[in-house]
Amino acid sequence: MRICVVGAGYVGLVSAACFAEMGNRVICIERDAQRVAILARGRAPIYEPGLEVMLQNHLASGQLNFSQHLGEGIKQADVIFIAVGTPSGEDGSADLSHVLAVADELGLLLEQSCVVVNKSTVPVGTAERVAQRIKGQLAKRGKHFGVTLASNPEFLKEGSAIDDFMRPDRVIVGCDDPLGHEVLRRLYAPFLRNHERLLCMGLRAAEFSKYAANAFLATKISFINEMATLCARLDVDIEDVRRGIGSDKRIGTHFIYAGCGYGGSCFPKDVRALIRCAEQEGIEPGILRAVEARNALQKTLLFQALREHFSGYWQGRVVALWGLAFKPGTDDLREAPSLVLLDALLAVGATVQACDPVATMALAERYSQAIDNGQLRLSTSPYSVVEGADALVLVTEWKQFRQPDFLRIRGLMRMPIVFDGRNIYDAAQLVELGFLYRGIGRPAQGHCKASAA
Ligand SMILES: NC(=O)C1=CN([C@@H]2O[C@H](COP(=O)(O)OP(=O)(O)OC[C@H]3O[C@@H](n4cnc5c(N)ncnc54)[C@H](O)[C@@H]3O)[C@@H](O)[C@H]2O)C=CC1
Ligand SMILES: O=C(O)[C@H]1O[C@H](OP(=O)(O)OP(=O)(O)OC[C@H]2O[C@@H](n3ccc(=O)[nH]c3=O)[C@H](O)[C@@H]2O)[C@H](O)[C@@H](O)[C@@H]1O
């Protein structure tokens, strides 16, 4: 098929590369000229494992191209995907300006009927608004051919996006016209070879399914985090509880890892948007509000634990921070728990030595002042940042941090204490090596009895 993808972000680029991988001819339209220039050189403007190689391969074969001009992209496209951002607006609702701008542009440029598929996460009724905007612009130009609107929400996760896209658990296609279902069934058939999990439904149900999925996953995380807080009080290890409940198939082992809160571009904004949607409908979204409140609290726990440990005395304190991205495998810092900790530490005057395998560049842009005045030092070497540190805090569980040489680390640190924001370390082993250990919802190990949660 000939496919046009509008938006070269995490979703647009991964979708474009994976559609090209399946033999489609793809053109990806991006309004940011700098991004297009980077892409044209075969470089990925974002960090996503496996993406750059795919881009290079398909650029070379001519299966995949990039352009700034939508007119060029839609000339012969059978299907046009909209994959632009839908950030939080001021009141928490989804800001649809980018999606609607693409709709207007399509209406100004389309010369023949086609299938327009929305992949961005949008509130119920957006596809209908997009269709109206396109139709309105076409009518102004005296064009009266039809455009089929479909909704195809995306469920990929950053850090494993290629794999998630190539082997999806399911593909949801919302359309009120059988043509949309048929075209997308054909397009996705090779991705679903080993199982038939193409779920066809109406436009509105597809749009809502995406929000419900993200809200449910966020709820699981906030639930386990609340249990973790209770565990810490009751001298119970949440990790035992996680294994205990996860083995029940009805609960499952996924998304019940306690930690220092969920971040990213989607859970926070999508929970907010759903809350706003409920409010507009006059429904009290009690569960969603609690999910959000617990997450906000969770993001402050590591700082609280450090403050308790240092008895509020920050002068001359050096904190080593491992992991800045909101999760491993990405350079994305959007709503990352590390930012909440970093801001709090800088505000009390602590010195921070932070390490992340890929997100330091993006962070440096935001914190140039703290870097210039020497309060923040960034590195990609985990060992260099623990030198002279009074505490080591693990925020993002990159593989590089999973089995470090703690003996070496103990020798480098001023005080051997580990705050484990993702519960990845063996507490007993660390204590044996002379460390104090604090996890999230785990009994404190080592001398002082303070706990992280
Ligand atoms: N990031 C993720 O892991 C996932 C995101 N989503 C949803 O997908 C949508 C896109 O998310 P991301 O890819 O993260 O966004 P992003 O912000 O990384 O990328 C969006 C891209 O679209 C471009 N753009 C905006 N308006 C444009 C226009 N008129 N013409 C051409 N390009 C334009 C922007 O310059 C940007 O490069 C959002 O609705 C998000 O909620 C869904 C699943 C996963
Ligand atoms: O709509 C989206 O953008 C995407 O949002 C999430 O994907 P993503 O945000 O990329 O990453 P996740 O792996 O879901 O992690 C999100 C956050 O939750 C945290 N998390 C995750 C799982 C867990 O058990 N505990 C936990 O604290 C992670 O550390 C991270 O900060 C969903 O998992 C995707 O299905 C969805 O497509």
XYZ file of C-alpha atoms and ligand atoms in Angstrom, residues 6-12 29-32 35 83-86 98 102 105 119-121 154-156 158 210 265-266 269-270 334, ligand 1:
76
model
C 1.792 12.766 9.446
C 4.085 13.446 12.430
C 7.582 12.042 12.937
C 7.521 11.607 16.718
C 7.694 8.359 18.706
C 4.481 7.005 17.197
C 4.739 8.428 13.673
C 5.475 14.209 6.895
C 7.021 16.306 9.630
C 6.571 20.053 9.980
C 9.845 20.555 11.878
C 13.819 16.976 12.241
C 0.202 10.741 14.440
C 0.785 14.195 15.889
C 0.927 15.146 19.561
C -2.132 15.663 21.784
C -2.281 19.767 16.041
C -3.730 18.474 9.999
C -4.572 21.044 5.763
C -3.503 7.253 15.501
C -3.094 10.076 18.014
C -4.776 9.576 21.392
C -1.597 3.007 19.197
C -0.503 0.870 22.159
C 3.282 0.777 21.734
C 8.645 3.631 24.406
C -7.286 3.882 24.255
C 4.128 11.481 27.695
C 0.964 9.459 28.040
C -1.765 13.401 30.274
C -4.295 10.703 29.402
C 8.313 14.060 29.779
N 4.835 8.302 22.787
C 4.203 7.164 22.903
O 4.764 6.191 23.381
C 2.796 7.005 22.445
C 2.031 8.095 22.045
N 0.721 7.918 21.656
C -0.047 9.057 21.183
O 0.382 9.354 19.842
C 0.377 10.751 19.607
C 1.761 11.198 19.201
O 2.635 11.005 20.274
P 4.224 11.152 20.118
O 4.669 10.441 18.885
O 4.801 10.795 21.427
O 4.333 12.728 19.877
P 5.636 13.587 19.565
O 5.407 14.894 20.185
O 6.860 12.803 19.876
O 5.597 13.739 17.971
C 4.625 14.448 17.252
C 5.302 14.985 15.983
O 4.303 15.532 15.130
C 4.832 16.711 14.529
N 3.717 17.547 14.047
C 2.834 18.274 14.766
N 1.959 18.896 13.946
C 2.288 18.552 12.676
C 1.757 18.846 11.410
N 0.696 19.651 11.271
N 2.340 18.316 10.330
C 3.425 17.510 10.437
N 3.973 17.185 11.627
C 3.412 17.686 12.732
C 5.650 17.355 15.638
O 6.589 18.282 15.132
C 6.302 16.114 16.260
O 7.541 15.800 15.668
C -0.140 11.383 20.905
O -1.523 11.556 20.795
C 0.159 10.345 21.957
O -0.720 10.409 23.050
C 0.135 6.691 21.635
C 0.844 5.581 22.009
C 2.221 5.645 22.443
